[in-house]
Amino acid sequence: MTSERYNARDSEPRWQRQWDEKAIFASKNDDPRPKYYVLEMFPYPSGRIHIGHVRNYTLGDVLARFMRAKGFNVLHPMGWDAFGLPAENAAIERKVAPKAWTYDNIAAMKKQLRSIGLSLDWNREFATCDPSYYKHQQKMFLDFLRAGLAEREKRKINWDPVDMTVLANEQVIDGRGWRSGAVVEQREMNQWVFKITKYSQELLDALDSLDRWPDKVRLMQRNWIGRSEGLLIRFALDPATTPAGESELKIFTTRPDTLFGAKFMAISADHPLAQAAAAKNPKLAEFIADVKKIGTAQEIIDTAEKQGFDTGIKAVHPFDPNWKLPVYVANFVLMEYGTGAIFGCPAHDQRDLDFVNKYNLGNTPVVCPEGQDPKAFVITDTAYDGDGRMINSRFLDGLTIEQAKEEIAKRLEKEMRGNAPVGERQVNFRLRDWGISRQRYWGCPIPVIHCPKCDVVPVPDSDLPVTLPEDATFDKPGNALDHHPTWKHVTCPKCGAKAQRETDTMDTFVDSSWYFARFTDPWNEKAPTTPDVANRMMPVDQYIGGVEHAILHLLYSRFFTRAMKATGHIGMDEPFAGMFTQGMVVHETYQRADGTYVTPAEVKVEAIGGERRATMIYGGEEVSIGPIEKMSKSKKNTVDPDDIIATYGADVARWFMLSDSPPDRDVIWSDERVQGASRFVQRLWRLVNESAEIAKSAPPARPASFGADALALRKAAHGALDKVSSGIERLHFNVCLAHIREFTNALAEVLGRGGKPAPDVAWAVREASVILVQLFAPMMPHLAEECWQVLGQSGLISEANWPQIERDLLVEDTVTLVVQVNGKKRGDVTVPRVAQNPEIEAAVLALDAVKVALGGKAVRKVIVVPMRIVNVVG
Ligand code: ANZ
Ligand code: ZN
C-alpha cells in the first residue's frame, strides 16, 4: 500500500504530454461513429485566462470526455476570437503592433489552457485574425452582397468632433468621447448592414424548436426581436400650423383602443417634420441638437429624463374633427421604430404619463380595471397598463381592450382619406438590421472598392483575402487603415480608374457568427466550409457560455447560419441544438479602512466565535469583508488560475468548480472549499491504492454468487454509475459529484472493515474501484489516469469505454407485502427483498393491526406468498 501523497504537479503535465503525443482528442471527419459536437464560447486573447474561463471549459470538458467514453465521435475544438479594440489600445499605449500583441497573448493563453487538462482538438485551432480565416469571411460577405443580405445604408453613428473619429457605444461615456472628453455628436454615415430583419419572423418562430435552450435565453431573444401587432394611423394635420403645409402624420400604435385617451402627439428629433419645423424655429433646432447629444446607445435613451418641445403643430383626432392634439418633438421617440411618431395616451403608458405630468397636459383614463368604479378611477403617477373595460371612449365604452382594438381597426381601415385608408394593420419588429461597419484597423476588412465611376465594386473573389497592412501606425486618432499612406489606394477592378478601398472593417460579432461551422473543416483553403462535412458535424450539440451573450452573439449566429444556407455554405438553419448558460465565479471583496480594495491572496480570514474576521497577512491590519461580487480587477477579488493550478493542481480547481453549485448558478470561490477538494483528491488516491491491494486477492473470474456485503457494494457502485451517467447528460454536475462522494464513502466503509475480505467482496472492491475512477475521470482526468495505472488497467482511461450498468442491481432493495388476517386485509409490511420467511413472519406478527385483529387468539399458521401477500391464520 502506498503512503505517498498524490502529486498533481508531477502527474498533470505528464498525462497532458501523453494525451498530446497520442493525439487522442483529435477527431476525424470520416469517423463512422455518431458525432457529438461540444463547444464552449471561444475566448478573446486578452493575455491571461481568468477563472470564469476555467469554469466554462471545465463544464464542456466533462461532457466531451463523457460522450467520448460513451462511444461518440466527439468534436471539441478551440480557437481565438482575436479581432477587437484592446489590441489597438495596446498598440497606442505600448507601441506594440496589434498582430504581435494578439499572437503573443494567444501563445500565453494556450499554455494556460493546456495546464487545465482539457480534452481539446488543437489540430483545428485558428484565430479569427488569421487571413486564412477572414479570407472566407470576406468571401461570404460578397456572397451575402450578391444575395441581397448585405447592403449599404445611411446610419447614425457617434462622432467625436475632436478626435475626428467614430466611436462605439461603449466609448461614449456620459455623452462624451472616452479619450477626448468632447461632447459626442450623432452623424449619418454610409454603413454596411446585414439584413437580419429579413429573418425576423423566422428567427422568432424557430425559437419554439430550440427545446434544449434555457427558457430565459429564448425569452430574451423573443423580446429583442420584439414583434408587435398594431395599427398604422394617418392623423390629419392642421396645415395652417405646419412648416410647409404638411397635411398628415403617420403613427404606429399597439394600443389603438386608447385613442380617446390621447393627449398629445410626439415625433422623433430625426423625423422630417421635426427637421422642417426646426428650420423655421431656432429654439427647436437647439432642442434637437441637445437630444442628439446623448448618443445612439439604447439604454441611455431609455433612462434619460423625458423631454419635449411643443412645435405648435396641431393634429386632428381621427374620430373628432374638432379635437386638436399638440405635436411635440420628444427625446424618447426613435426614428428607427415604427414611423418615428406616436400619439401619447398618458393614463395607460408610463412614459407618456411622465411626459404629461412634466408639461401639465393632464390625462383621461380610458381603460377601467374590472370591479373598479369608473367614476372614481383616476391616474396620478402610475399608468395603468392592465386589463379592463373601456370608459370615456364614446362608441367603445363597455368593450374589452381586444374588442376595442378590433373596432378601431375595422372603422379606420374602412375610412378613406385621399386614396388610402386612415388605418392599416401592421406587424412591427424591434429588431434592426445589423450594422457591421466599424471604423477600426484591427478587424476583418470589408472587401469592396469605391470607384468614382462605378460606385461600389466588390473585390473579385480571386483577389481575396484583402489583408491588413502590417505597418499601420497608431499615433493619430481615428482609423489607422484610413491613415495608411498606400493601403487604400487601388485601381478599380471594373474600369481601371483610381479608386479607394473600403476602410471600414467588420464588427467582431461577425467573426464569431460562423467559427463553429469553420471548425468542422478548418483545413479547407478554397471555401468557408465543406458543406457535406459541415452538415454532418453540425449543429453544435451542446454550446456553453455566459448569459451575457444570450442575445447578440446567439442571434447573429442564428442569422448567419441562415444566410450561409441561402448562399450554399451549409444546409441548416439553427447552429446550436443545445445551449447552456453557466453562472459566474464570484468572491467576497476586502477593503481597507481607506476604501482601497485588497486581493484575497493578501488577507487571512478567520472565524472567531462564529464571526468572520479578515486581516492583512502582512502587518495584521484589519480589513472589512464586503459583499460577494463577480470577480473583477477593479474590486481586486480575483483569483489567478495559474496560482490555483500551481498550488493545488488542475484537478482540484476543476472539482471545486463543479462541486459547489449548479453550473447555471454563480459559484462562490472559497479557499476553504478548495482545500476541501484537495483533501478529497488525496482521499481518493488512498482509497484507490488500498482497493488495488485488495483487488490483487480477488478471483479473476466473476464469482457465481455474491454475499450481502459484496452485493451492497455492487449496488452502491452501479447506483452511482446510473445517477452520474444521467446527471452528466443533463449537466447536473454538482449532483453527480455528490453521488460520487456518497459512493466513495460506501467503498471506504468496506475497506475500513480491515482483515482479509472474502473473495466475493474482494471482487466487488475491484469492480467498485474501477467504476469509481471512471466516474470521476471526466472531472479529474489526471488523477484518474494515475489511478487507472494503480488499478492495473490497460491503456489510457481517457480512451476507455464508459462502464456498463448492470440494471438488475438498481432494483429497489425492499418489497412491500399485503398483510391479511384470516383472509382480510389488515395492513402491509415492508421488508428487505432478501428477507427469509421467519424474518417476515416476525415482522408481521409485531404489527399492532395484526394483534388487534387476532384479538388474543393464538396464531395457527402464517402463509407467505413471496413478494405479494402474508396471511395470518388465527
Ligand atoms: C399609443 C399608446 C397608448 C401606446 C398606450 C402604448 C400604450 P411596442 O409594443 O414595443 O411595439 N411607439 C411607437 N413607435 C415608437 C417610437 N418610434 N419610439 C418610441 N415609442 C414608440 O411599442 C409600441 C408602442 O410604443 C406604441 O403604442 C407607441 O405608443 C410607442 F397606452 O401608442 B403606443
Ligand atoms: Zn470603376
PDB file of N, CA and C and ligand atoms in Angstrom, residues 228 252-255 258 332-334 337-338 340-343 345 348-349 351-352 430, ligand 1:
ATOM      1  N   SER A 228     -44.526  43.201 -32.698  1.00  0.00           N
ATOM      2  CA  SER A 228     -45.738  43.867 -32.215  1.00  0.00           C
ATOM      3  C   SER A 228     -46.761  43.921 -33.311  1.00  0.00           C
ATOM      4  N   PHE A 252     -47.454  54.730 -35.425  1.00  0.00           N
ATOM      5  CA  PHE A 252     -47.692  53.299 -35.198  1.00  0.00           C
ATOM      6  C   PHE A 252     -48.074  53.115 -33.744  1.00  0.00           C
ATOM      7  N   THR A 253     -49.155  52.382 -33.530  1.00  0.00           N
ATOM      8  CA  THR A 253     -49.573  52.118 -32.152  1.00  0.00           C
ATOM      9  C   THR A 253     -49.964  50.661 -31.967  1.00  0.00           C
ATOM     10  N   THR A 254     -49.648  50.149 -30.783  1.00  0.00           N
ATOM     11  CA  THR A 254     -50.123  48.806 -30.439  1.00  0.00           C
ATOM     12  C   THR A 254     -51.376  48.924 -29.580  1.00  0.00           C
ATOM     13  N   ARG A 255     -51.752  50.161 -29.260  1.00  0.00           N
ATOM     14  CA  ARG A 255     -52.911  50.352 -28.390  1.00  0.00           C
ATOM     15  C   ARG A 255     -53.936  51.299 -29.011  1.00  0.00           C
ATOM     16  N   THR A 258     -56.805  52.901 -27.019  1.00  0.00           N
ATOM     17  CA  THR A 258     -56.680  54.046 -26.100  1.00  0.00           C
ATOM     18  C   THR A 258     -56.782  55.395 -26.822  1.00  0.00           C
ATOM     19  N   PHE A 332     -37.842  60.629 -26.385  1.00  0.00           N
ATOM     20  CA  PHE A 332     -38.000  59.184 -26.220  1.00  0.00           C
ATOM     21  C   PHE A 332     -38.617  58.511 -27.438  1.00  0.00           C
ATOM     22  N   VAL A 333     -38.848  59.282 -28.490  1.00  0.00           N
ATOM     23  CA  VAL A 333     -39.378  58.667 -29.712  1.00  0.00           C
ATOM     24  C   VAL A 333     -38.219  58.472 -30.699  1.00  0.00           C
ATOM     25  N   LEU A 334     -38.072  57.227 -31.131  1.00  0.00           N
ATOM     26  CA  LEU A 334     -36.944  56.886 -32.000  1.00  0.00           C
ATOM     27  C   LEU A 334     -37.383  56.852 -33.453  1.00  0.00           C
ATOM     28  N   TYR A 337     -37.943  53.173 -35.148  1.00  0.00           N
ATOM     29  CA  TYR A 337     -39.002  52.219 -34.841  1.00  0.00           C
ATOM     30  C   TYR A 337     -40.334  52.740 -35.347  1.00  0.00           C
ATOM     31  N   GLY A 338     -41.140  51.838 -35.890  1.00  0.00           N
ATOM     32  CA  GLY A 338     -42.463  52.225 -36.378  1.00  0.00           C
ATOM     33  C   GLY A 338     -42.328  53.312 -37.420  1.00  0.00           C
ATOM     34  N   GLY A 340     -41.599  56.544 -36.324  1.00  0.00           N
ATOM     35  CA  GLY A 340     -40.887  57.657 -35.675  1.00  0.00           C
ATOM     36  C   GLY A 340     -41.846  58.683 -35.111  1.00  0.00           C
ATOM     37  N   ALA A 341     -43.119  58.271 -34.946  1.00  0.00           N
ATOM     38  CA  ALA A 341     -44.117  59.196 -34.412  1.00  0.00           C
ATOM     39  C   ALA A 341     -45.160  58.409 -33.635  1.00  0.00           C
ATOM     40  N   ILE A 342     -45.718  59.037 -32.596  1.00  0.00           N
ATOM     41  CA  ILE A 342     -46.713  58.349 -31.768  1.00  0.00           C
ATOM     42  C   ILE A 342     -47.834  59.306 -31.382  1.00  0.00           C
ATOM     43  N   PHE A 343     -48.966  58.694 -30.919  1.00  0.00           N
ATOM     44  CA  PHE A 343     -49.870  59.522 -30.122  1.00  0.00           C
ATOM     45  C   PHE A 343     -49.652  59.080 -28.687  1.00  0.00           C
ATOM     46  N   CYS A 345     -50.862  58.413 -24.870  1.00  0.00           N
ATOM     47  CA  CYS A 345     -52.014  58.227 -24.004  1.00  0.00           C
ATOM     48  C   CYS A 345     -51.487  58.049 -22.582  1.00  0.00           C
ATOM     49  N   HIS A 348     -52.317  55.327 -19.707  1.00  0.00           N
ATOM     50  CA  HIS A 348     -52.021  53.901 -19.873  1.00  0.00           C
ATOM     51  C   HIS A 348     -50.607  53.611 -20.383  1.00  0.00           C
ATOM     52  N   ASP A 349     -49.756  54.613 -20.336  1.00  0.00           N
ATOM     53  CA  ASP A 349     -48.363  54.397 -20.734  1.00  0.00           C
ATOM     54  C   ASP A 349     -47.499  55.267 -19.826  1.00  0.00           C
ATOM     55  N   ARG A 351     -44.352  56.238 -19.838  1.00  0.00           N
ATOM     56  CA  ARG A 351     -43.526  57.307 -20.434  1.00  0.00           C
ATOM     57  C   ARG A 351     -44.380  58.523 -20.754  1.00  0.00           C
ATOM     58  N   ASP A 352     -45.546  58.226 -21.342  1.00  0.00           N
ATOM     59  CA  ASP A 352     -46.445  59.319 -21.718  1.00  0.00           C
ATOM     60  C   ASP A 352     -46.924  60.069 -20.472  1.00  0.00           C
ATOM     61  N   ARG A 430     -38.912  45.024 -33.411  1.00  0.00           N
ATOM     62  CA  ARG A 430     -37.895  45.894 -32.826  1.00  0.00           C
ATOM     63  C   ARG A 430     -36.528  45.652 -33.454  1.00  0.00           C
TER      64      ARG A 430
HETATM   65  C1  ANZ B   1     -50.319  54.723 -28.132  1.00  0.00           C
HETATM   66  C2  ANZ B   1     -50.177  54.005 -26.867  1.00  0.00           C
HETATM   67  C3  ANZ B   1     -51.004  54.035 -25.775  1.00  0.00           C
HETATM   68  C4  ANZ B   1     -49.070  53.195 -26.876  1.00  0.00           C
HETATM   69  C5  ANZ B   1     -50.673  53.240 -24.702  1.00  0.00           C
HETATM   70  C6  ANZ B   1     -48.697  52.408 -25.828  1.00  0.00           C
HETATM   71  C7  ANZ B   1     -49.503  52.441 -24.724  1.00  0.00           C
HETATM   72  P1  ANZ B   1     -44.103  48.010 -28.821  1.00  0.00           P
HETATM   73  O1  ANZ B   1     -45.117  47.235 -28.037  1.00  0.00           O
HETATM   74  O2  ANZ B   1     -42.736  47.914 -28.273  1.00  0.00           O
HETATM   75  O3  ANZ B   1     -44.184  47.756 -30.274  1.00  0.00           O
HETATM   76  N1  ANZ B   1     -44.057  53.768 -30.059  1.00  0.00           N
HETATM   77  C8  ANZ B   1     -44.302  53.541 -31.363  1.00  0.00           C
HETATM   78  N2  ANZ B   1     -43.261  53.967 -32.123  1.00  0.00           N
HETATM   79  C9  ANZ B   1     -42.355  54.452 -31.275  1.00  0.00           C
HETATM   80  C10 ANZ B   1     -41.074  55.037 -31.464  1.00  0.00           C
HETATM   81  N3  ANZ B   1     -40.571  55.195 -32.689  1.00  0.00           N
HETATM   82  N4  ANZ B   1     -40.373  55.442 -30.382  1.00  0.00           N
HETATM   83  C11 ANZ B   1     -40.920  55.301 -29.155  1.00  0.00           C
HETATM   84  N5  ANZ B   1     -42.121  54.767 -28.919  1.00  0.00           N
HETATM   85  C12 ANZ B   1     -42.843  54.339 -29.972  1.00  0.00           C
HETATM   86  O4  ANZ B   1     -44.460  49.538 -28.582  1.00  0.00           O
HETATM   87  C13 ANZ B   1     -45.396  50.158 -29.395  1.00  0.00           C
HETATM   88  C14 ANZ B   1     -45.825  51.403 -28.665  1.00  0.00           C
HETATM   89  O5  ANZ B   1     -44.673  52.206 -28.453  1.00  0.00           O
HETATM   90  C15 ANZ B   1     -46.788  52.192 -29.494  1.00  0.00           C
HETATM   91  O6  ANZ B   1     -48.102  52.125 -28.954  1.00  0.00           O
HETATM   92  C16 ANZ B   1     -46.342  53.620 -29.257  1.00  0.00           C
HETATM   93  O7  ANZ B   1     -47.108  54.034 -28.153  1.00  0.00           O
HETATM   94  C17 ANZ B   1     -44.907  53.511 -28.889  1.00  0.00           C
HETATM   95  F1  ANZ B   1     -51.452  53.256 -23.626  1.00  0.00           F
HETATM   96  O8  ANZ B   1     -49.341  54.141 -28.995  1.00  0.00           O
HETATM   97  B1  ANZ B   1     -48.382  53.350 -28.233  1.00  0.00           B
END
